Coordinates of N, CA, C and O in Angstrom, one line a residue:
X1 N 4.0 -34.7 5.9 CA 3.3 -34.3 4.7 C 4.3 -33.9 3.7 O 5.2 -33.0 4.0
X2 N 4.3 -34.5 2.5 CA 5.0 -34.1 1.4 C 4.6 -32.9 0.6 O 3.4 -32.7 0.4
X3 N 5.6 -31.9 0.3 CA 5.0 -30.6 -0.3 C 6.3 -30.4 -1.3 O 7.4 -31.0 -1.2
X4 N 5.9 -29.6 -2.4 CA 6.8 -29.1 -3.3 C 7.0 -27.5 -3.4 O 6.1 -26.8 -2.8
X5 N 8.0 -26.8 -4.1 CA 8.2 -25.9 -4.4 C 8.1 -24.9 -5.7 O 9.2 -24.9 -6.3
X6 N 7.2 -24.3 -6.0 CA 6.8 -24.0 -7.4 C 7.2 -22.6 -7.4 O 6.8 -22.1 -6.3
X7 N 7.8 -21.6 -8.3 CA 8.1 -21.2 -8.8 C 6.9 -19.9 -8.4 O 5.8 -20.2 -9.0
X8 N 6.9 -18.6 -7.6 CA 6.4 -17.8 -8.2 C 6.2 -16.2 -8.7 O 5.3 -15.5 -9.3
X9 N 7.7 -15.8 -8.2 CA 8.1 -14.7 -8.7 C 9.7 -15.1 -9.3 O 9.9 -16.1 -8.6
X10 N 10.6 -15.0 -10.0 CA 11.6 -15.2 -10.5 C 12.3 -14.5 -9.9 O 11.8 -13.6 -9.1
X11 N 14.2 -14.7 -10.0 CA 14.8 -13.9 -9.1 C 14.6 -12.8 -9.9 O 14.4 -11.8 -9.2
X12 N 14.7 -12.4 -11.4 CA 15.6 -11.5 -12.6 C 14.0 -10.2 -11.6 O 14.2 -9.0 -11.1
X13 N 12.7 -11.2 -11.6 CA 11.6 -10.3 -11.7 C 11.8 -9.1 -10.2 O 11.7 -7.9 -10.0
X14 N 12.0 -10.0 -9.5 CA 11.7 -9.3 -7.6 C 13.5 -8.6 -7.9 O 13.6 -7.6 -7.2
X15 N 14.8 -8.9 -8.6 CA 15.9 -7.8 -8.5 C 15.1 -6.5 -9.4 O 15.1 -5.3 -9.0
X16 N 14.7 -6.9 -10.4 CA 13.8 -5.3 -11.3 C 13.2 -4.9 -10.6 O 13.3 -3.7 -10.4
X17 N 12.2 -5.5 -9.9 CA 10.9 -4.7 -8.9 C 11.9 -4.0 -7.7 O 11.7 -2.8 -7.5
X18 N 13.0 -4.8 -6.8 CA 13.6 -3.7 -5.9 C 14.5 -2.3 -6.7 O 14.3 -1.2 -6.3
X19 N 15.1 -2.5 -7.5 CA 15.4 -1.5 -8.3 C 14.4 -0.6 -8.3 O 14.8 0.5 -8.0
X20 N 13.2 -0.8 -8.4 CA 12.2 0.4 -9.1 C 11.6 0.9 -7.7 O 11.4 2.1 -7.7
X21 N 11.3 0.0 -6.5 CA 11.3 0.3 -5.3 C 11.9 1.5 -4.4 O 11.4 2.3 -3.5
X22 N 13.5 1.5 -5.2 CA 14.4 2.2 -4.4 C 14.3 3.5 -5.0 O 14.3 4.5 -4.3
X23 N 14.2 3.6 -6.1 CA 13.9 4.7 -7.1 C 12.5 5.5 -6.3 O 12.3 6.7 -6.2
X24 N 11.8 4.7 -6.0 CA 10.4 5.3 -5.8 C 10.7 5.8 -3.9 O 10.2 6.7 -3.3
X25 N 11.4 5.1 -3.6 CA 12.1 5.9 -1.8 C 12.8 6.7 -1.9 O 12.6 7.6 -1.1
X26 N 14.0 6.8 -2.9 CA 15.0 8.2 -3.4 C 13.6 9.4 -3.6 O 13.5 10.3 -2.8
X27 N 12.7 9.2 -4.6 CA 12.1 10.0 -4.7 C 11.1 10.8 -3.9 O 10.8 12.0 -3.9
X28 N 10.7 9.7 -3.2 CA 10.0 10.7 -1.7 C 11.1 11.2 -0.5 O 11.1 12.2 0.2
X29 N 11.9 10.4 -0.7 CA 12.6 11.1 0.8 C 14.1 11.6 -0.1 O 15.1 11.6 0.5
X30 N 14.0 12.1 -1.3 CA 15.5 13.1 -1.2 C 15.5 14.7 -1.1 O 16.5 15.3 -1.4
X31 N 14.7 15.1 -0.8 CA 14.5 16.3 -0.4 C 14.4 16.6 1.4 O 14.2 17.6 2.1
X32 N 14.6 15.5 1.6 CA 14.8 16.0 3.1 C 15.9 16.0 3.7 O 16.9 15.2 3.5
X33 N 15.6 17.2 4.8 CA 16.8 17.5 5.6 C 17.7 16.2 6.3 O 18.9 16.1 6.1
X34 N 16.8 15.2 7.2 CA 16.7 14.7 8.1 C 17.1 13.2 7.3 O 16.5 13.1 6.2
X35 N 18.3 11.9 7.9 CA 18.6 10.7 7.1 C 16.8 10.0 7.7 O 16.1 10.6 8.5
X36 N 16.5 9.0 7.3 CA 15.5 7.9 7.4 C 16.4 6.6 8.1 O 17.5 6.3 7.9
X37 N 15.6 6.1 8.9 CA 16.4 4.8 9.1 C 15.5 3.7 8.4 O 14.3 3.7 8.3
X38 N 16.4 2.7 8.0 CA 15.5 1.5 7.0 C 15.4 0.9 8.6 O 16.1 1.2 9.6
X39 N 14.4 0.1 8.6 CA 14.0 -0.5 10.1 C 13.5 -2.2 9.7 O 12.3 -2.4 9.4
X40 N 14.5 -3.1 9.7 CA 14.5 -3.9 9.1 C 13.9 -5.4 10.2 O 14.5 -6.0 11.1
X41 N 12.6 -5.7 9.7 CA 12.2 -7.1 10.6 C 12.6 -8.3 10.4 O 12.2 -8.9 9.4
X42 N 13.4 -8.9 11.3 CA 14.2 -9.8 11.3 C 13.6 -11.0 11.6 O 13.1 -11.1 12.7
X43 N 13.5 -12.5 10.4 CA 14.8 -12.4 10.1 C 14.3 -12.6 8.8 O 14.9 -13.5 8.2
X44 N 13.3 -12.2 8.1 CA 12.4 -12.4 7.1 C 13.3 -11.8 6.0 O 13.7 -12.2 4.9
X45 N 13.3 -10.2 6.7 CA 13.7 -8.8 5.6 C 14.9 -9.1 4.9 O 15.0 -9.3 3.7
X46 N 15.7 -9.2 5.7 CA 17.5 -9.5 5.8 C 17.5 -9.1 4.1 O 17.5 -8.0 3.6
X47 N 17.4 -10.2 3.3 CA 17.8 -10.0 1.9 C 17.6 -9.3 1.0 O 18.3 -8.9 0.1
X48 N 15.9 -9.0 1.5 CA 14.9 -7.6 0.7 C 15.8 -6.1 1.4 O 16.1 -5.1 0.7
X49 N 16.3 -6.0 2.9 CA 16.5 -4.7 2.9 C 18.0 -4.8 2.6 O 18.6 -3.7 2.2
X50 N 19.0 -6.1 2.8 CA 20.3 -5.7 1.8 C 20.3 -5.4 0.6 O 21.0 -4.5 0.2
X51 N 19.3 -6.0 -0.1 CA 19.2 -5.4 -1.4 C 18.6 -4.3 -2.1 O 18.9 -3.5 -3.0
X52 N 17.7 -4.4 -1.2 CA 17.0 -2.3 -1.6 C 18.1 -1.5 -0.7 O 18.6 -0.5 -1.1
X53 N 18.3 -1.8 0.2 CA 19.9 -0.4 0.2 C 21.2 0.0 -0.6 O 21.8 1.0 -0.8
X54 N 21.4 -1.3 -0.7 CA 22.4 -1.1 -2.3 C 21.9 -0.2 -3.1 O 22.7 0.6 -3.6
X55 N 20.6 -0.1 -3.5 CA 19.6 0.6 -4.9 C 19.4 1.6 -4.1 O 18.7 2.3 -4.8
X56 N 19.5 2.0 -3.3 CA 19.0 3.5 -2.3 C 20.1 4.4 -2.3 O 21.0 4.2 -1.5
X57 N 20.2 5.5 -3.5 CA 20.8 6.4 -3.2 C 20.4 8.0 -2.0 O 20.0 9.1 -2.1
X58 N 20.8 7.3 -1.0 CA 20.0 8.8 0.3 C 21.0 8.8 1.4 O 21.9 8.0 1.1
X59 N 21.1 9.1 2.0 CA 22.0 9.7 3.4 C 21.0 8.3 4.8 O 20.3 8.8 5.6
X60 N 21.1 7.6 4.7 CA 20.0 6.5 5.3 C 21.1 5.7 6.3 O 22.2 5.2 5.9
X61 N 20.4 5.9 8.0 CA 21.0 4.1 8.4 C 19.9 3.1 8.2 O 18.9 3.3 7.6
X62 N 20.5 2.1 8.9 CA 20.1 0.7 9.6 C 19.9 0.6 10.4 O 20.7 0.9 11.3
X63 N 18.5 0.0 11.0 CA 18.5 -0.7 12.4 C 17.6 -2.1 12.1 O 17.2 -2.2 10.9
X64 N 17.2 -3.3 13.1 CA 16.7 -4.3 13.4 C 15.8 -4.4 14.3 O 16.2 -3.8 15.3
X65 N 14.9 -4.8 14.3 CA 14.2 -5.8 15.4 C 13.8 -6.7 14.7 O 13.6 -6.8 13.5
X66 N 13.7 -7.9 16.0 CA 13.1 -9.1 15.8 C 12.0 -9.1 16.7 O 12.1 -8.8 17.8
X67 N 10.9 -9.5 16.1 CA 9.2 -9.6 16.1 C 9.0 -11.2 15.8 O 9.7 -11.7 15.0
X68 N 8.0 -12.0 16.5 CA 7.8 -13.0 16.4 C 6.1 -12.7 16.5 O 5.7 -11.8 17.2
X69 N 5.1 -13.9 15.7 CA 4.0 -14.5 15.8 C 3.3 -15.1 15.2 O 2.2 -14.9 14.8
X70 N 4.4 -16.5 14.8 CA 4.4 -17.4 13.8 C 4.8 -18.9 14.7 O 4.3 -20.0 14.8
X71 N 5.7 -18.5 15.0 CA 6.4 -19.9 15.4 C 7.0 -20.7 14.2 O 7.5 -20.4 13.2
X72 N 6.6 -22.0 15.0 CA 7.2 -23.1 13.5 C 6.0 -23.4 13.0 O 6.0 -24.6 12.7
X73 N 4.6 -22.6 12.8 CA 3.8 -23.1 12.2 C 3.9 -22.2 10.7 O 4.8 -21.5 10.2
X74 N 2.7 -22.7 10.3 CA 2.4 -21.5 8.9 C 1.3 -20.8 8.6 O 0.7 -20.5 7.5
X75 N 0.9 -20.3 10.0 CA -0.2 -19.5 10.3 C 0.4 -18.6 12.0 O 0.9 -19.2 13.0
X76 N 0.0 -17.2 11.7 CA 0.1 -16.8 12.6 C -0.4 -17.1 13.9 O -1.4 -17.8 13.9
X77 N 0.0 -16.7 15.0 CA -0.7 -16.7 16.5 C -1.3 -15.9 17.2 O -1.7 -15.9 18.4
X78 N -1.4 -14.8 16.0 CA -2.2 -13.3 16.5 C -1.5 -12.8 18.0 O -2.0 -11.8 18.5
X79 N -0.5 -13.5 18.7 CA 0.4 -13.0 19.7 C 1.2 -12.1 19.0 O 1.0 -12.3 17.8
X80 N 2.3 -11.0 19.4 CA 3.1 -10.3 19.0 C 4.5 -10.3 20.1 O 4.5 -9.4 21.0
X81 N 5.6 -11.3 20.0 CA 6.9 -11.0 20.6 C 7.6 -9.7 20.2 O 7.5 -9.3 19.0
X82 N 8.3 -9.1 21.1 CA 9.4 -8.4 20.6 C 10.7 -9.2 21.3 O 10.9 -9.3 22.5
X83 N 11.4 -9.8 20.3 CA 12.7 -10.2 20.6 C 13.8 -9.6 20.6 O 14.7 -10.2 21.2
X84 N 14.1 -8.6 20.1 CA 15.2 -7.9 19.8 C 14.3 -5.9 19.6 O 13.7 -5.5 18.7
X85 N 14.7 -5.5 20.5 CA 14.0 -4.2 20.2 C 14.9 -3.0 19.3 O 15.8 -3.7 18.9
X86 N 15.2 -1.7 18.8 CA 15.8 -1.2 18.1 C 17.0 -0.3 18.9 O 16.9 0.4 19.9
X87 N 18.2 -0.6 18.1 CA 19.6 0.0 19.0 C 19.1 1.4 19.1 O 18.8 1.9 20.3
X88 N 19.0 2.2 18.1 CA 18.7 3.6 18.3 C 17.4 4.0 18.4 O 16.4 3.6 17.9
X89 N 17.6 5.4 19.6 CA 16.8 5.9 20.0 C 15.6 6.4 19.0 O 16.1 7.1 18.1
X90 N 14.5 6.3 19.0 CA 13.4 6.6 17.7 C 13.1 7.8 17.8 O 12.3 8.4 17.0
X91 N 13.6 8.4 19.0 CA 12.4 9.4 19.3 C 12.9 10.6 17.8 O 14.0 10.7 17.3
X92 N 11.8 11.1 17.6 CA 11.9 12.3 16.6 C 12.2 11.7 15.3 O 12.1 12.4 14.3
X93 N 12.7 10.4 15.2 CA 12.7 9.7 13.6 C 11.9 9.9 12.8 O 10.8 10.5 12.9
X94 N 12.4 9.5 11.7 CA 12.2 9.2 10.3 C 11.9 8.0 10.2 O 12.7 7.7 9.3
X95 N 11.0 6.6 10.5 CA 11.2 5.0 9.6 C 10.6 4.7 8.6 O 9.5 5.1 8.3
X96 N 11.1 4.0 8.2 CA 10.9 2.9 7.3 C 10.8 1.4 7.4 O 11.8 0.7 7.2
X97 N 10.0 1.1 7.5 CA 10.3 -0.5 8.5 C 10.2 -1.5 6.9 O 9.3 -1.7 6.1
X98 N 11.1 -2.0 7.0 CA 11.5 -3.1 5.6 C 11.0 -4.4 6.0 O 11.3 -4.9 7.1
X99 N 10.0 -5.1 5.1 CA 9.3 -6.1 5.7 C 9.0 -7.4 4.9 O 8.2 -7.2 4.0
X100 N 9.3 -8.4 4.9 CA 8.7 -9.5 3.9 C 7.8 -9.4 3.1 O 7.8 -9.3 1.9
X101 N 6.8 -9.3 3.9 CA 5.3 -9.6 3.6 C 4.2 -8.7 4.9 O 4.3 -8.7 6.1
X102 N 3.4 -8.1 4.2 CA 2.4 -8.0 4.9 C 1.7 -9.4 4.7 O 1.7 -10.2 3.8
X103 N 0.9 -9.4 5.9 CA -0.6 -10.6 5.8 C -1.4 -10.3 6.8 O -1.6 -9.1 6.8
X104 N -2.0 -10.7 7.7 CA -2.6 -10.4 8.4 C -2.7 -8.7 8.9 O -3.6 -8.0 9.0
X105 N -1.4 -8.5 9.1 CA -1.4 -6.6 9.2 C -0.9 -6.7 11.0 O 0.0 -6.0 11.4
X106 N -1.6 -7.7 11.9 CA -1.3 -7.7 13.2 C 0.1 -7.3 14.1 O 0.0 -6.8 15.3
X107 N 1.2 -7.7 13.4 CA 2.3 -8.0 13.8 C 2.7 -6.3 13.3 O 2.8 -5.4 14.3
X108 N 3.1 -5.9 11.9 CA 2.9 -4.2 11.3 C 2.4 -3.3 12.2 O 2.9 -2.2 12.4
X109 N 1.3 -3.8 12.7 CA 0.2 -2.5 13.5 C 0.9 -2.7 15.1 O 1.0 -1.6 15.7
X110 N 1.3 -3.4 15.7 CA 1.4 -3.6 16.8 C 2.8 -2.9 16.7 O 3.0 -1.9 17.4
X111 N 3.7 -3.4 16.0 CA 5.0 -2.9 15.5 C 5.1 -0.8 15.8 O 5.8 0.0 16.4
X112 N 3.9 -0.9 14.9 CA 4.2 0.8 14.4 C 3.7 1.3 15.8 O 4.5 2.0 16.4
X113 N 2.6 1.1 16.2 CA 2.2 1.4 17.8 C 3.4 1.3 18.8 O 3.6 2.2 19.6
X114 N 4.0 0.3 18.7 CA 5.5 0.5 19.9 C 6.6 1.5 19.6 O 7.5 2.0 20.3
X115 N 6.1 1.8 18.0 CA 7.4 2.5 17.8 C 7.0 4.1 17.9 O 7.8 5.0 18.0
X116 N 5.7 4.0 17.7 CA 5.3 6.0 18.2 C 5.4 5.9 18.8 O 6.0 6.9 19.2
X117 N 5.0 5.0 19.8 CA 5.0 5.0 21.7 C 6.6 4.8 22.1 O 6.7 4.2 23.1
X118 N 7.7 5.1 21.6 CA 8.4 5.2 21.5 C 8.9 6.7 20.7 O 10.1 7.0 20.7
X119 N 8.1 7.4 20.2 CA 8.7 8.8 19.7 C 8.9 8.8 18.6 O 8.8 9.9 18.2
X120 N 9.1 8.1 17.8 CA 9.0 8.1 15.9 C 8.1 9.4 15.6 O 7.0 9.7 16.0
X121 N 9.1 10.0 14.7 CA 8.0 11.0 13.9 C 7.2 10.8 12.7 O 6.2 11.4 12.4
X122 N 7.7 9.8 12.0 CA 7.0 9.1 10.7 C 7.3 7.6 10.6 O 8.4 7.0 10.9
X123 N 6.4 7.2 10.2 CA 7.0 5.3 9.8 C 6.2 5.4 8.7 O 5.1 5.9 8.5
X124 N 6.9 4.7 7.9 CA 6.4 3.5 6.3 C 6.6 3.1 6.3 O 7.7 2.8 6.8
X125 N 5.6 1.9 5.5 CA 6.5 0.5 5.5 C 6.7 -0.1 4.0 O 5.8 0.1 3.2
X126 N 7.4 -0.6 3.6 CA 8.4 -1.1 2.3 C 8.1 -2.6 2.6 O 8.9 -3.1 3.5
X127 N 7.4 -3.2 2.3 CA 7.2 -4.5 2.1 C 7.5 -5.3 0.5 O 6.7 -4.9 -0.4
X128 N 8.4 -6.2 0.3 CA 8.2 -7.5 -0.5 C 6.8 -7.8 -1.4 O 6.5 -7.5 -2.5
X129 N 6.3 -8.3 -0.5 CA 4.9 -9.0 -1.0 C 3.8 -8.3 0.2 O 3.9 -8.0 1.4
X130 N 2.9 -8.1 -0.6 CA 1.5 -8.1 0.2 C 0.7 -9.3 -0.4 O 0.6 -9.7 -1.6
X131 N -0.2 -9.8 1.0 CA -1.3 -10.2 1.2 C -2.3 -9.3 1.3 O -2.4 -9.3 2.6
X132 N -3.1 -8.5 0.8 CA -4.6 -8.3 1.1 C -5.5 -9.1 1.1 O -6.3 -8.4 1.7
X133 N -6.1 -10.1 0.9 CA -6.5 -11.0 1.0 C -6.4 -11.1 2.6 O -7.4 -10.9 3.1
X134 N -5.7 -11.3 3.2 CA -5.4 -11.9 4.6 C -5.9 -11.1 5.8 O -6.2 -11.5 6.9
X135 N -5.8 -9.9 5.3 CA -5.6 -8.7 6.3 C -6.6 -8.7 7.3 O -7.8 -8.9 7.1
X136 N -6.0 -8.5 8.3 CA -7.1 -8.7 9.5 C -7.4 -7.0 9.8 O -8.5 -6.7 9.4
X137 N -7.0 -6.1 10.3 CA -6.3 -4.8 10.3 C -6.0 -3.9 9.3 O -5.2 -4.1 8.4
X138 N -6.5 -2.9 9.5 CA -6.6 -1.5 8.3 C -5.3 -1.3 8.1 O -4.8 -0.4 8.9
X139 N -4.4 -1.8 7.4 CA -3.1 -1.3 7.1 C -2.8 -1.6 5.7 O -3.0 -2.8 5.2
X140 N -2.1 -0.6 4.9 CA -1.2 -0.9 3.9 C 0.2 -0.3 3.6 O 0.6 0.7 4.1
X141 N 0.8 -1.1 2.8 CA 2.0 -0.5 2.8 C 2.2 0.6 1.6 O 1.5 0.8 0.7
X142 N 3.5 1.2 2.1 CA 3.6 2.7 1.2 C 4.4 2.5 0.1 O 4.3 3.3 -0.8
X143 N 5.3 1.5 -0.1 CA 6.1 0.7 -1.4 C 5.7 -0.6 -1.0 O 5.7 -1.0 0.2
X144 N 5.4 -1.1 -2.0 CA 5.1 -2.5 -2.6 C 5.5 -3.4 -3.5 O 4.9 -3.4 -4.6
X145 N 6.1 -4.1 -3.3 CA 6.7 -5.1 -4.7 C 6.0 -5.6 -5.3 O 5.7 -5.2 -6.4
X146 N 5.5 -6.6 -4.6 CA 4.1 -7.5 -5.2 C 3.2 -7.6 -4.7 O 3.3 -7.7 -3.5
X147 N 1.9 -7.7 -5.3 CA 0.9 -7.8 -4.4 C 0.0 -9.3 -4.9 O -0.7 -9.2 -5.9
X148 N 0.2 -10.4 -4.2 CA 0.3 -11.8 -4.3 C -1.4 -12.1 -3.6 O -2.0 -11.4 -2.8
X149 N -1.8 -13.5 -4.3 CA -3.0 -14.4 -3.2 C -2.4 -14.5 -2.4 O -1.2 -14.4 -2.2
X150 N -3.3 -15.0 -1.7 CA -3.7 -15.9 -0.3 C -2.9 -17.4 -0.5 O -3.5 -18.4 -0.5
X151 N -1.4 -17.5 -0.8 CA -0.6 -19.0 -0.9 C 0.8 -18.5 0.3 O 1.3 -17.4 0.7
X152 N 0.9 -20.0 0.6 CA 2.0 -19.3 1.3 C 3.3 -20.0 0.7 O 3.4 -21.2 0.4
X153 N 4.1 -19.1 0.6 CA 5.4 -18.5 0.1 C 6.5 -18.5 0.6 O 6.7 -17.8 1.6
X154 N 7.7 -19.2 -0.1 CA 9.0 -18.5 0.7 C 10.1 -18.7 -0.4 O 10.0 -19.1 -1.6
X155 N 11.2 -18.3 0.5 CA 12.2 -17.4 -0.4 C 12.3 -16.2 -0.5 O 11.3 -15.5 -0.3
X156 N 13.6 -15.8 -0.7 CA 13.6 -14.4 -0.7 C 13.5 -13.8 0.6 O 12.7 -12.9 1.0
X157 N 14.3 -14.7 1.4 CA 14.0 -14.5 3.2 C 12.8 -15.0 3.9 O 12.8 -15.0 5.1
X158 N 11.7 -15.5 3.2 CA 10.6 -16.5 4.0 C 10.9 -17.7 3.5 O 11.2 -18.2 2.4
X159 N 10.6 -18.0 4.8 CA 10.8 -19.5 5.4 C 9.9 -20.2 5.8 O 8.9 -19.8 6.3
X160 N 10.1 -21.1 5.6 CA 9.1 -22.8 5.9 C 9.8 -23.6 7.4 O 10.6 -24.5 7.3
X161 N 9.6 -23.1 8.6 CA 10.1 -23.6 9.6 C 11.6 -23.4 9.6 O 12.3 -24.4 9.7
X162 N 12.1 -22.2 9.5 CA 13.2 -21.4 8.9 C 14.0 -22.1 8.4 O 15.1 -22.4 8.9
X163 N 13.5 -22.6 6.8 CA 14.4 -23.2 6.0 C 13.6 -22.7 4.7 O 12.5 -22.2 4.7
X164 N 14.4 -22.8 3.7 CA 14.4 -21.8 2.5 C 14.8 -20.7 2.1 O 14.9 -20.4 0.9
X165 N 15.0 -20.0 3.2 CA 15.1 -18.6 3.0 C 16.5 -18.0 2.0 O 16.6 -16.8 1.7
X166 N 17.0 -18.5 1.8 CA 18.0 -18.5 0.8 C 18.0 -18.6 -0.9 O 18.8 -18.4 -1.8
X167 N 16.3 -18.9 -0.8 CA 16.4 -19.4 -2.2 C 16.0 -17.5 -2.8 O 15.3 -16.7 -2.3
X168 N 16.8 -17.5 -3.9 CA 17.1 -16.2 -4.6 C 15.4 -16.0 -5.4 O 15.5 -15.4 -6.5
X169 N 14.5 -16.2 -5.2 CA 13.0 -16.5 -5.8 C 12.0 -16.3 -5.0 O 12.5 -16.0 -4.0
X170 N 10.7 -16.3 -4.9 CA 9.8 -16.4 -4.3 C 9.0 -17.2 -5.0 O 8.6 -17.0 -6.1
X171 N 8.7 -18.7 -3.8 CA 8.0 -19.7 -4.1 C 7.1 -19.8 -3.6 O 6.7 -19.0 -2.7
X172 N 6.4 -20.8 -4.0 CA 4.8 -20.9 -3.6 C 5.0 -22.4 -2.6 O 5.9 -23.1 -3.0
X173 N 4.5 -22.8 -1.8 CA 4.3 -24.2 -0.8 C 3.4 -24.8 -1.2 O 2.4 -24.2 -1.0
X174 N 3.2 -26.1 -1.9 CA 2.3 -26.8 -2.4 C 2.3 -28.2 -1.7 O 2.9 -29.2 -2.2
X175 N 1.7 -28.1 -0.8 CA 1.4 -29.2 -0.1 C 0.9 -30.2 -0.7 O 0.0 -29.8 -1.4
X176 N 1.1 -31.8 -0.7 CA 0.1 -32.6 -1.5 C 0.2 -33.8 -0.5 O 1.1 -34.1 0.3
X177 N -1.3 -34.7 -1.1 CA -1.5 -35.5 -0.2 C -0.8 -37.0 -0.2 O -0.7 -37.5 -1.3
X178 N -0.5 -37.6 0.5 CA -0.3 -38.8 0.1 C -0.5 -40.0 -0.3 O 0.4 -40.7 -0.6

């Protein structure tokens, strides 16, 4: 199937929206005692949470997991892998889990559930783009870049059968027939 790539957030627009993001995390969490860890889902985040930590002026680590329930399709599998679980210990934390995209919410909710069950004392999540539209599950995110339709999207760390992810933009997938 032949598909194109259309243009739907600009890079200049999603570098101003993380700027204003990071500003809006300095401001809730600089008054605390305690650092936050950015908790970054791989391998979507990578670019969104390199770049909102540069803009994060706070006392903050890093950590990873890799989550899967996608595959190489472009609809979820409503399964939830943990591939990679988090180096440091959570218990009594602070997160922040840095995220592409919400959509469905399934993958987020199962996420946050492993990680109380795990000892976290707080989680947010810092998402890119939302889907509402999609949402299967009562969840939203606590910073928000964009809040986008029901298209599916990449760039800016999403991928199309993990390719694209490079492109400095957020595009739209325009499938067409032949």
């Amino acid at each position: 199937m032949n598909y194109r790539i259309e243009t739907m957030i600009n890079r200049e627009r999603v570098e101003e929206r993380i700027r204003e993001l990071a500003k809006e995390i300095e401001r809730d969490y600089k008054d605390r005692k305690e650092e936050v860890i950015f908790l970054g889902l791989l391998k979507g985040s990578v670019m969104f949470l390199s770049d909102l930590i540069k803009e994060t002026n706070l006392d903050l680590k890093i950590d990873f997991m890799s989550v899967s329930s996608y595959g190489s399709g472009t609809t979820t599998s409503g399964v939830v892998k943990i591939l990679k679980d988090t180096d440091f210990d959570m218990k009594g934390k602070n997160l922040l889990i840095v995220e592409d995209i919400i959509d469905t919410g399934l993958t987020l909710k199962y996420v946050k559930e492993f990680l109380y069950a795990k000892g976290a004392a707080e989680i947010k999540i810092c998402t890119l783009l939302d889907k509402p539209e999609r949402r299967k599950v009562e969840l939203k995110g606590d910073y928000v870049g964009f809040t986008i339709p029901d298209a599916f999207v990449v760039g800016y760390g999403l991928d199309y059968d993990q390719k694209y992810r490079n492109l400095p933009y957020v595009g739209t997938v325009v499938f067409e027939e032949n």
